[in-house]
Short mmCIF file of C-alpha atoms in Angstrom, two decimals:
data_model
loop_
_atom_site.label_atom_id
_atom_site.label_comp_id
_atom_site.label_asym_id
_atom_site.label_seq_id
_atom_site.Cartn_x
_atom_site.Cartn_y
_atom_site.Cartn_z
CA UNK A 1 -48.11 -16.92 -1.04
CA UNK A 2 -47.58 -20.17 0.85
CA UNK A 3 -48.03 -22.49 -2.16
CA UNK A 4 -45.60 -20.32 -4.12
CA UNK A 5 -42.97 -20.61 -1.41
CA UNK A 6 -43.52 -24.36 -1.15
CA UNK A 7 -43.15 -24.65 -4.91
CA UNK A 8 -39.85 -22.74 -4.87
CA UNK A 9 -38.60 -24.92 -2.03
CA UNK A 10 -39.33 -28.02 -4.05
CA UNK A 11 -37.50 -26.52 -6.99
CA UNK A 12 -34.52 -25.78 -4.73
CA UNK A 13 -34.72 -29.36 -3.43
CA UNK A 14 -34.49 -30.59 -6.97
CA UNK A 15 -31.65 -28.19 -7.85
CA UNK A 16 -29.66 -29.18 -4.76
CA UNK A 17 -30.02 -32.85 -5.57
CA UNK A 18 -29.10 -32.30 -9.19
CA UNK A 19 -25.96 -30.38 -8.10
CA UNK A 20 -25.15 -33.12 -5.60
CA UNK A 21 -25.27 -35.70 -8.40
CA UNK A 22 -22.51 -33.76 -10.19
CA UNK A 23 -20.58 -33.20 -6.98
CA UNK A 24 -17.04 -32.80 -8.35
CA UNK A 25 -18.03 -30.34 -11.03
CA UNK A 26 -20.30 -28.32 -8.73
CA UNK A 27 -17.77 -28.08 -5.91
CA UNK A 28 -15.00 -27.20 -8.35
CA UNK A 29 -17.09 -24.39 -9.76
CA UNK A 30 -18.00 -23.11 -6.31
CA UNK A 31 -14.36 -23.16 -5.21
CA UNK A 32 -13.02 -21.33 -8.26
CA UNK A 33 -15.87 -18.84 -8.11
CA UNK A 34 -15.26 -18.13 -4.41
CA UNK A 35 -11.54 -17.76 -5.02
CA UNK A 36 -12.12 -15.21 -7.76
CA UNK A 37 -14.44 -13.14 -5.56
CA UNK A 38 -11.90 -13.43 -2.75
CA UNK A 39 -9.06 -12.03 -4.87
CA UNK A 40 -11.12 -9.20 -6.34
CA UNK A 41 -12.66 -8.27 -2.98
CA UNK A 42 -9.28 -8.41 -1.20
CA UNK A 43 -7.73 -5.93 -3.62
CA UNK A 44 -10.79 -3.67 -3.55
CA UNK A 45 -11.09 -3.64 0.25
CA UNK A 46 -7.36 -3.11 0.79
CA UNK A 47 -6.94 -0.23 -1.62
CA UNK A 48 -10.08 1.48 -0.43
CA UNK A 49 -9.10 1.24 3.25
CA UNK A 50 -5.52 2.34 2.55
CA UNK A 51 -6.70 5.27 0.49
CA UNK A 52 -9.03 6.37 3.27
CA UNK A 53 -6.46 5.96 5.99
CA UNK A 54 -3.73 7.78 4.05
CA UNK A 55 -5.93 10.76 3.21
CA UNK A 56 -7.26 10.86 6.76
CA UNK A 57 -3.86 11.00 8.48
CA UNK A 58 -2.28 13.26 5.88
CA UNK A 59 -4.94 15.87 6.53
CA UNK A 60 -2.44 17.01 9.19
CA UNK A 61 0.40 17.54 6.67
CA UNK A 62 1.84 21.04 6.09
CA UNK A 63 -0.35 23.18 3.86
CA UNK A 64 2.47 23.89 1.42
CA UNK A 65 5.88 22.28 1.10
CA UNK A 66 8.29 24.34 -0.95
CA UNK A 67 11.17 22.61 -2.68
CA UNK A 68 13.99 24.24 -4.49
CA UNK A 69 14.92 22.74 -7.83
CA UNK A 70 18.20 22.96 -9.66
CA UNK A 71 18.28 21.48 -13.15
CA UNK A 72 15.11 19.57 -12.39
CA UNK A 73 16.50 18.09 -9.20
CA UNK A 74 15.52 18.73 -5.64
CA UNK A 75 18.20 20.86 -3.95
CA UNK A 76 18.84 22.42 -0.55
CA UNK A 77 17.08 25.65 0.32
CA UNK A 78 19.78 28.30 0.87
CA UNK A 79 19.67 30.98 3.59
CA UNK A 80 17.48 33.96 2.82
CA UNK A 81 14.58 32.02 1.27
CA UNK A 82 12.60 31.85 4.49
CA UNK A 83 12.87 35.63 4.93
CA UNK A 84 11.74 36.24 1.35
CA UNK A 85 8.73 33.97 1.80
CA UNK A 86 7.89 35.74 5.05
CA UNK A 87 7.20 38.88 3.06
CA UNK A 88 4.44 37.21 1.04
CA UNK A 89 1.00 38.25 2.26
CA UNK A 90 -1.15 35.49 3.67
CA UNK A 91 1.68 33.28 4.90
CA UNK A 92 1.06 32.54 8.56
CA UNK A 93 3.90 30.29 9.60
CA UNK A 94 7.14 29.17 7.93
CA UNK A 95 9.49 26.44 9.01
CA UNK A 96 12.53 24.91 7.39
CA UNK A 97 12.32 21.11 7.34
CA UNK A 98 15.45 19.03 7.79
CA UNK A 99 15.22 15.47 6.58
CA UNK A 100 17.06 13.06 4.37
CA UNK A 101 17.66 9.46 3.48
CA UNK A 102 20.20 7.14 4.95
CA UNK A 103 21.09 3.78 3.47
CA UNK A 104 22.00 1.29 6.15
CA UNK A 105 24.43 -1.19 4.61
CA UNK A 106 23.98 -3.60 7.52
CA UNK A 107 20.31 -4.16 6.80
CA UNK A 108 20.41 -2.93 3.20
CA UNK A 109 17.48 -0.72 4.10
CA UNK A 110 16.67 2.96 3.70
CA UNK A 111 15.79 5.10 6.70
CA UNK A 112 14.36 8.59 6.79
CA UNK A 113 16.39 10.83 9.10
CA UNK A 114 14.50 13.83 10.32
CA UNK A 115 14.71 16.72 12.75
CA UNK A 116 11.37 16.92 14.54
CA UNK A 117 9.65 20.26 14.85
CA UNK A 118 7.46 19.36 17.78
CA UNK A 119 9.98 17.95 20.25
CA UNK A 120 13.47 18.60 21.47
CA UNK A 121 15.81 15.64 21.29
CA UNK A 122 18.93 15.61 23.44
CA UNK A 123 22.15 15.65 21.35
CA UNK A 124 23.50 12.15 20.93
CA UNK A 125 20.09 10.56 21.22
CA UNK A 126 17.59 9.43 18.61
CA UNK A 127 13.95 8.38 18.50
CA UNK A 128 13.29 5.54 16.07
CA UNK A 129 10.28 4.21 14.21
CA UNK A 130 8.74 0.82 15.01
CA UNK A 131 10.14 -0.90 11.89
CA UNK A 132 13.68 -0.11 13.06
CA UNK A 133 12.88 -1.46 16.47
CA UNK A 134 11.78 -4.69 14.82
CA UNK A 135 14.44 -5.17 12.18
CA UNK A 136 17.49 -3.95 14.12
CA UNK A 137 16.27 -5.16 17.48
CA UNK A 138 16.49 -1.70 19.01
CA UNK A 139 14.78 -0.53 22.16
CA UNK A 140 15.09 2.44 24.49
CA UNK A 141 18.56 2.70 25.98
CA UNK A 142 20.34 0.77 23.17
CA UNK A 143 23.18 2.32 21.24
CA UNK A 144 23.48 2.25 17.45
CA UNK A 145 26.16 3.46 15.08
CA UNK A 146 25.63 4.86 11.63
CA UNK A 147 28.42 5.52 9.17
CA UNK A 148 28.03 9.00 7.78
CA UNK A 149 28.69 9.79 4.13
CA UNK A 150 31.99 11.32 5.25
CA UNK A 151 33.06 7.89 6.49
CA UNK A 152 32.93 8.73 10.20
CA UNK A 153 31.03 6.51 12.57
CA UNK A 154 28.40 8.29 14.69
CA UNK A 155 26.94 6.57 17.72
CA UNK A 156 23.50 7.40 19.06
CA UNK A 157 21.50 6.22 22.02
CA UNK A 158 17.87 5.28 21.36
CA UNK A 159 15.80 7.50 23.67
CA UNK A 160 12.42 6.14 22.64
CA UNK A 161 10.56 4.18 20.00
CA UNK A 162 7.56 5.76 18.26
CA UNK A 163 4.19 4.15 18.90
CA UNK A 164 3.34 1.12 16.79
CA UNK A 165 -0.17 2.45 16.15
CA UNK A 166 1.28 5.20 13.94
CA UNK A 167 3.50 2.89 11.94
CA UNK A 168 1.83 3.83 8.67
CA UNK A 169 3.54 7.23 8.86
CA UNK A 170 6.52 6.58 11.11
CA UNK A 171 7.91 3.08 10.42
CA UNK A 172 11.33 4.08 9.06
CA UNK A 173 11.86 7.39 10.86
CA UNK A 174 14.96 8.27 12.83
CA UNK A 175 14.41 11.53 14.68
CA UNK A 176 17.45 13.45 15.90
CA UNK A 177 18.68 16.76 17.14
CA UNK A 178 19.36 19.49 14.56
CA UNK A 179 23.06 19.78 15.46
CA UNK A 180 23.49 16.00 15.14
CA UNK A 181 21.67 15.99 11.81
CA UNK A 182 23.83 18.78 10.37
CA UNK A 183 27.00 17.14 11.61
CA UNK A 184 26.00 13.69 10.35
CA UNK A 185 25.15 14.79 6.84
CA UNK A 186 27.68 17.69 6.78
CA UNK A 187 24.71 19.93 6.08
CA UNK A 188 25.72 23.56 5.53
CA UNK A 189 24.49 25.96 8.24
CA UNK A 190 21.35 27.87 7.42
CA UNK A 191 20.35 25.44 4.65
CA UNK A 192 17.20 23.37 4.82
CA UNK A 193 15.87 20.36 2.90
CA UNK A 194 12.65 22.15 2.09
CA UNK A 195 10.22 24.60 3.64
CA UNK A 196 6.85 23.89 5.22
CA UNK A 197 4.42 26.76 5.37
CA UNK A 198 0.90 27.46 6.51
CA UNK A 199 -1.52 29.97 5.11
CA UNK A 200 -3.94 32.03 7.22
CA UNK A 201 -6.90 31.68 4.89
CA UNK A 202 -7.44 28.19 3.42
CA UNK A 203 -9.00 29.73 0.31
CA UNK A 204 -5.77 31.60 -0.38
CA UNK A 205 -3.49 28.54 -0.48
CA UNK A 206 -3.45 28.35 -4.26
CA UNK A 207 -2.82 32.09 -4.60
CA UNK A 208 0.06 31.89 -2.17
CA UNK A 209 1.44 29.01 -4.27
CA UNK A 210 1.34 31.23 -7.36
CA UNK A 211 2.99 34.10 -5.44
CA UNK A 212 5.72 31.75 -4.24
CA UNK A 213 6.48 30.82 -7.83
CA UNK A 214 6.68 34.51 -8.68
CA UNK A 215 9.00 35.35 -5.80
CA UNK A 216 11.16 32.25 -6.04
CA UNK A 217 11.05 31.01 -9.63
CA UNK A 218 13.38 28.11 -8.89
CA UNK A 219 10.99 26.66 -6.36
CA UNK A 220 8.25 24.08 -6.59
CA UNK A 221 5.37 24.42 -4.15
CA UNK A 222 3.52 21.20 -3.28
CA UNK A 223 0.10 21.89 -1.81
CA UNK A 224 -1.47 19.62 0.77
CA UNK A 225 -4.46 19.31 -1.52
CA UNK A 226 -2.13 17.79 -4.13
CA UNK A 227 -0.56 15.45 -1.59
CA UNK A 228 -4.04 14.27 -0.66
CA UNK A 229 -4.98 13.82 -4.29
CA UNK A 230 -1.83 11.80 -4.87
CA UNK A 231 -2.82 9.46 -2.08
CA UNK A 232 -6.47 9.46 -3.09
CA UNK A 233 -5.36 8.02 -6.40
CA UNK A 234 -2.99 5.58 -4.79
CA UNK A 235 -2.77 2.37 -6.80
CA UNK A 236 -5.32 3.73 -9.30
CA UNK A 237 -2.67 4.27 -11.90
CA UNK A 238 -1.57 0.72 -12.07
CA UNK A 239 -4.51 -0.94 -10.44
CA UNK A 240 -4.82 -1.72 -14.11
CA UNK A 241 -1.66 -3.76 -13.74
CA UNK A 242 -3.20 -5.85 -11.03
CA UNK A 243 -6.30 -6.21 -13.17
CA UNK A 244 -4.17 -7.10 -16.17
CA UNK A 245 -2.59 -9.89 -14.15
CA UNK A 246 -5.98 -10.92 -12.90
CA UNK A 247 -7.62 -10.64 -16.29
CA UNK A 248 -6.22 -13.98 -17.35
CA UNK A 249 -7.80 -15.54 -14.28
CA UNK A 250 -11.06 -13.66 -14.86
CA UNK A 251 -11.14 -14.76 -18.50
CA UNK A 252 -10.38 -18.34 -17.56
CA UNK A 253 -13.18 -18.23 -15.05
CA UNK A 254 -15.45 -16.64 -17.63
CA UNK A 255 -14.81 -19.49 -20.05
CA UNK A 256 -15.23 -22.06 -17.30
CA UNK A 257 -18.46 -20.55 -16.04
CA UNK A 258 -19.81 -20.04 -19.53
CA UNK A 259 -19.02 -23.61 -20.46
CA UNK A 260 -20.65 -24.77 -17.25
CA UNK A 261 -23.63 -22.48 -17.40
CA UNK A 262 -24.31 -21.91 -21.07
CA UNK A 263 -23.16 -25.05 -22.80
CA UNK A 264 -25.71 -27.56 -21.68
CA UNK A 265 -24.36 -31.05 -21.53
CA UNK A 266 -26.28 -33.83 -23.27
CA UNK A 267 -27.16 -35.17 -19.85
CA UNK A 268 -28.69 -31.88 -18.77
CA UNK A 269 -30.61 -31.60 -22.01
CA UNK A 270 -32.01 -35.04 -21.50
CA UNK A 271 -32.93 -34.11 -17.96
CA UNK A 272 -34.87 -31.10 -19.19
CA UNK A 273 -36.58 -33.22 -21.84
CA UNK A 274 -37.67 -35.79 -19.25
CA UNK A 275 -38.86 -33.06 -16.87
CA UNK A 276 -40.96 -31.56 -19.62
CA UNK A 277 -42.23 -34.95 -20.69
CA UNK A 278 -43.43 -35.72 -17.17
CA UNK A 279 -45.33 -32.49 -17.03
CA UNK A 280 -43.00 -29.70 -15.87
CA UNK A 281 -43.83 -26.36 -17.36
CA UNK A 282 -41.23 -24.20 -19.11
CA UNK A 283 -41.51 -21.71 -16.23
CA UNK A 284 -40.67 -24.41 -13.69
CA UNK A 285 -37.58 -25.51 -15.59
CA UNK A 286 -36.38 -21.93 -15.88
CA UNK A 287 -37.11 -21.25 -12.20
CA UNK A 288 -35.20 -24.39 -11.22
CA UNK A 289 -32.16 -23.32 -13.23
CA UNK A 290 -32.46 -19.77 -11.95
CA UNK A 291 -32.18 -21.07 -8.41
CA UNK A 292 -29.16 -23.10 -9.38
CA UNK A 293 -27.31 -20.13 -10.89
CA UNK A 294 -28.41 -17.67 -8.23
CA UNK A 295 -27.64 -19.82 -5.21
CA UNK A 296 -24.23 -20.91 -6.48
CA UNK A 297 -23.16 -17.37 -7.34
CA UNK A 298 -24.67 -15.80 -4.20
CA UNK A 299 -22.98 -18.35 -1.97
CA UNK A 300 -19.64 -17.88 -3.74
CA UNK A 301 -19.97 -14.11 -3.44
CA UNK A 302 -20.81 -14.17 0.28
CA UNK A 303 -18.10 -16.64 1.25
CA UNK A 304 -15.49 -15.01 -1.01
CA UNK A 305 -16.24 -11.57 0.37
CA UNK A 306 -16.18 -12.67 4.03
CA UNK A 307 -12.87 -14.48 3.45
CA UNK A 308 -11.46 -11.34 1.79
CA UNK A 309 -12.58 -9.18 4.71
CA UNK A 310 -10.89 -11.46 7.23
CA UNK A 311 -7.76 -11.62 5.05
CA UNK A 312 -7.43 -7.83 4.73
CA UNK A 313 -8.52 -6.65 8.16
CA UNK A 314 -7.54 -9.53 10.43
CA UNK A 315 -4.51 -10.96 8.64
CA UNK A 316 -3.05 -7.71 7.27
CA UNK A 317 -3.38 -8.66 3.57
CA UNK A 318 -0.77 -11.40 4.10
CA UNK A 319 -1.21 -13.27 0.85
CA UNK A 320 -0.55 -10.26 -1.37
CA UNK A 321 1.94 -8.49 0.90
CA UNK A 322 4.98 -9.87 -1.01
CA UNK A 323 3.77 -8.00 -4.10
CA UNK A 324 3.61 -4.75 -2.16
CA UNK A 325 6.89 -5.22 -0.33
CA UNK A 326 8.98 -5.21 -3.48
CA UNK A 327 12.62 -4.95 -2.47
CA UNK A 328 11.94 -2.90 0.63
CA UNK A 329 13.63 -4.36 3.68
CA UNK A 330 11.85 -2.08 6.09
CA UNK A 331 8.23 -2.68 5.59
CA UNK A 332 5.64 -1.18 7.89
CA UNK A 333 3.34 -3.63 9.56
CA UNK A 334 0.05 -1.86 10.06
CA UNK A 335 -3.50 -2.95 10.58
CA UNK A 336 -5.85 -0.91 8.45
CA UNK A 337 -9.07 0.49 9.81
CA UNK A 338 -11.91 -1.22 7.93
CA UNK A 339 -13.59 1.19 5.60
CA UNK A 340 -16.14 -0.48 3.40
CA UNK A 341 -17.52 1.27 0.41
CA UNK A 342 -21.10 0.07 -0.07
CA UNK A 343 -21.06 0.97 -3.73
CA UNK A 344 -17.91 -1.06 -4.26
CA UNK A 345 -19.47 -4.11 -2.61
CA UNK A 346 -22.63 -3.63 -4.65
CA UNK A 347 -20.58 -3.39 -7.86
CA UNK A 348 -18.74 -6.56 -6.98
CA UNK A 349 -22.07 -8.25 -6.32
CA UNK A 350 -23.54 -7.11 -9.61
CA UNK A 351 -20.49 -8.14 -11.59
CA UNK A 352 -20.17 -11.56 -10.01
CA UNK A 353 -23.68 -12.75 -9.26
CA UNK A 354 -25.74 -11.37 -12.14
CA UNK A 355 -23.71 -12.49 -15.19
CA UNK A 356 -23.52 -16.07 -13.97
CA UNK A 357 -27.22 -16.22 -13.17
CA UNK A 358 -28.04 -14.72 -16.55
CA UNK A 359 -25.65 -17.09 -18.33
CA UNK A 360 -27.44 -20.06 -16.79
CA UNK A 361 -30.84 -18.88 -17.90
CA UNK A 362 -30.38 -18.18 -21.60
CA UNK A 363 -29.57 -21.71 -22.86
CA UNK A 364 -32.10 -23.22 -20.49
CA UNK A 365 -34.78 -20.99 -21.89
CA UNK A 366 -33.83 -22.17 -25.38
CA UNK A 367 -33.83 -25.82 -24.38
CA UNK A 368 -36.96 -25.54 -22.27
CA UNK A 369 -39.05 -23.97 -25.00
CA UNK A 370 -38.33 -26.70 -27.54
CA UNK A 371 -40.29 -29.86 -27.84
CA UNK A 372 -39.29 -32.50 -25.22
CA UNK A 373 -39.08 -35.17 -27.85
CA UNK A 374 -36.57 -33.16 -29.94
CA UNK A 375 -34.53 -32.29 -26.84
CA UNK A 376 -34.31 -35.92 -25.77
CA UNK A 377 -33.39 -37.17 -29.23
CA UNK A 378 -30.78 -34.47 -30.00
CA UNK B 1 -36.17 -29.48 13.63
CA UNK B 2 -33.39 -31.22 11.74
CA UNK B 3 -32.63 -30.01 8.26
CA UNK B 4 -34.11 -32.91 6.36
CA UNK B 5 -34.78 -31.41 3.00
CA UNK B 6 -31.91 -30.45 0.69
CA UNK B 7 -33.49 -27.01 0.24
CA UNK B 8 -33.34 -26.45 4.00
CA UNK B 9 -29.66 -27.25 4.04
CA UNK B 10 -28.91 -25.02 1.05
CA UNK B 11 -30.92 -22.12 2.45
CA UNK B 12 -29.39 -22.54 5.91
CA UNK B 13 -25.88 -22.44 4.44
CA UNK B 14 -26.71 -19.35 2.40
CA UNK B 15 -28.31 -17.71 5.41
CA UNK B 16 -25.23 -18.44 7.49
CA UNK B 17 -23.02 -16.92 4.80
CA UNK B 18 -25.38 -13.92 4.75
CA UNK B 19 -25.08 -13.51 8.50
CA UNK B 20 -21.29 -13.63 8.26
CA UNK B 21 -21.47 -11.05 5.48
CA UNK B 22 -23.53 -8.75 7.71
CA UNK B 23 -21.11 -9.45 10.56
CA UNK B 24 -18.23 -7.97 8.52
CA UNK B 25 -20.05 -4.63 8.53
CA UNK B 26 -20.61 -4.83 12.28
CA UNK B 27 -16.96 -5.78 12.81
CA UNK B 28 -15.85 -2.89 10.58
CA UNK B 29 -17.92 -0.45 12.63
CA UNK B 30 -16.49 -1.86 15.87
CA UNK B 31 -12.90 -1.64 14.64
CA UNK B 32 -13.45 1.87 13.33
CA UNK B 33 -14.59 3.15 16.70
CA UNK B 34 -11.84 1.22 18.50
CA UNK B 35 -9.14 2.75 16.30
CA UNK B 36 -10.49 6.26 16.20
CA UNK B 37 -8.22 7.48 19.01
CA UNK B 38 -5.11 5.90 17.45
CA UNK B 39 -5.93 7.49 14.09
CA UNK B 40 -6.31 10.82 15.82
CA UNK B 41 -2.90 10.41 17.47
CA UNK B 42 -1.38 9.46 14.10
CA UNK B 43 -2.80 12.61 12.52
CA UNK B 44 -1.31 14.61 15.40
CA UNK B 45 2.06 12.95 14.82
CA UNK B 46 1.86 13.91 11.14
CA UNK B 47 1.09 17.50 12.13
CA UNK B 48 3.79 17.57 14.78
CA UNK B 49 6.58 16.11 12.67
CA UNK B 50 5.44 17.96 9.52
CA UNK B 51 5.23 14.69 7.62
CA UNK B 52 3.99 14.69 4.06
CA UNK B 53 3.90 11.01 3.15
CA UNK B 54 2.97 7.61 4.43
CA UNK B 55 5.51 4.79 4.70
CA UNK B 56 4.33 2.30 2.13
CA UNK B 57 7.49 1.55 0.21
CA UNK B 58 10.88 2.35 1.65
CA UNK B 59 12.98 0.97 -1.18
CA UNK B 60 13.20 4.06 -3.41
CA UNK B 61 12.97 7.71 -2.47
CA UNK B 62 10.32 8.46 -5.06
CA UNK B 63 8.04 5.82 -3.58
CA UNK B 64 8.93 6.59 0.05
CA UNK B 65 8.05 10.26 -0.34
CA UNK B 66 5.65 9.89 -3.19
CA UNK B 67 4.17 13.36 -3.07
CA UNK B 68 7.62 15.01 -3.03
CA UNK B 69 8.91 13.16 -6.07
CA UNK B 70 9.23 14.54 -9.56
CA UNK B 71 8.77 12.77 -12.86
CA UNK B 72 12.50 12.38 -13.39
CA UNK B 73 13.38 10.84 -10.06
CA UNK B 74 12.41 7.36 -11.15
CA UNK B 75 14.78 7.49 -14.12
CA UNK B 76 17.63 9.69 -13.02
CA UNK B 77 20.21 7.10 -12.07
CA UNK B 78 21.98 7.55 -15.37
CA UNK B 79 21.00 8.63 -18.87
CA UNK B 80 18.54 6.22 -20.45
CA UNK B 81 18.01 4.58 -17.04
CA UNK B 82 14.90 2.54 -16.63
CA UNK B 83 12.85 2.57 -13.51
CA UNK B 84 13.68 -0.65 -11.77
CA UNK B 85 12.15 -0.66 -8.30
CA UNK B 86 9.18 -3.03 -8.04
CA UNK B 87 7.12 -0.56 -6.04
CA UNK B 88 7.50 1.98 -8.84
CA UNK B 89 5.28 -0.20 -10.95
CA UNK B 90 2.53 -0.15 -8.34
CA UNK B 91 2.34 3.54 -7.61
CA UNK B 92 1.35 6.44 -9.79
CA UNK B 93 3.54 9.53 -10.16
CA UNK B 94 2.32 12.43 -7.98
CA UNK B 95 -1.03 13.69 -9.17
CA UNK B 96 0.26 17.22 -9.46
CA UNK B 97 2.60 16.20 -12.25
CA UNK B 98 -0.08 14.50 -14.27
CA UNK B 99 -2.42 17.45 -14.35
CA UNK B 100 -2.53 19.48 -17.48
CA UNK B 101 -1.92 23.10 -16.74
CA UNK B 102 -2.61 25.99 -18.93
CA UNK B 103 0.56 27.00 -20.72
CA UNK B 104 2.10 29.92 -18.93
CA UNK B 105 4.17 31.33 -21.78
CA UNK B 106 2.46 33.88 -23.96
CA UNK B 107 1.15 32.72 -27.26
CA UNK B 108 2.79 35.05 -29.73
CA UNK B 109 1.66 35.21 -33.31
CA UNK B 110 4.48 34.03 -35.49
CA UNK B 111 5.61 36.65 -37.98
CA UNK B 112 4.75 35.74 -41.52
#
């Protein structure tokens, strides 16, 4: 075993020196390679962690949300609907939800106004999400005025700010008392935005959904299972878009790596010829080139991946955040919990390390099996 | 022992990168356990407030409440309107709307 190891070390010595002779080209390749792994790994780690976090926290969402549609548009739920749903077997709890959007022309941002079901808020007071605290400089005890759609100005006192740790779900929320909400939006009494309901037996949720459609044909039930599936597929749809943008970079790298790895330069060919002429065996030449390809790609993979991890989980995906922010003024600032999918990392490894290593070997094998004299003269 | 041979230096650098790679997994496990309680509280907030969506994009209502949107909401500003919010190009429509359901209307044989 020992002589074998010593032999490989000598081969690596030779490879390292040969790479050092072509310093600019080798470092350039390593840099571009690392950058590519960094970009791919950043996107993969971010989407995977976000997907996990979203599905995890939304496991607490209402089992069914029932919307009422008029001409394909979401409309208010009129009085009487809750009573009619109450008669459906299997429904355990029903609550009307009151929420809506408010466009703040000062910040040019959209807020979500909501009446909380789990707490009582004193009339005239509001509880705001952390993004509002940040962008409007609000804190407990401050007053803020919103212009209602009727044109009137309503002033509220901030009673509290929601915890920053839950920003992923609460960044833009403004929680208020029901009477304030109805007055602000001139919401008709007894009407609700939609209905949240819970089913006694989890296996019956789908059946209850079908019954709801039968009882209230103008309604659209949204099951929690579907909400979770929506978030499980988050970014999947147009992850293709990201890949399409990246594909140019991937192709460019492919050409670069192929040119570097597969197209042997005259100098390299001569080097192989000399090595063979001084007594190297074909196996040695191939092993030497294998080490070159493998070490370069392994190093690029490791460094690129570690940089991506730090970027996503310690710097909140800063470099790509502008893409995600779009035109949103209120953007949640949240640190994702690292969730690493082993299979994803393995796939990245296979797709980055193996092709390059293989691409290095094929032309070398061709050059190394030909006669040294021919190689040197060609 | 100083790293005299080039192979030593190359292997040491790769080993260091490997250790850092392994450290990301350890760091991930540490952060996961540190955030567990906060995640739990967030789930409770979702349950308490009856929330159905996460705040990823606040610019358009169909990306703010993604699961509550319908296929028309992205285009309903006016007839022939195009979707124009940047986040709309990053997110898929709700999964529910993309599923193919069995047709509910009866299949009647057309009279000859």
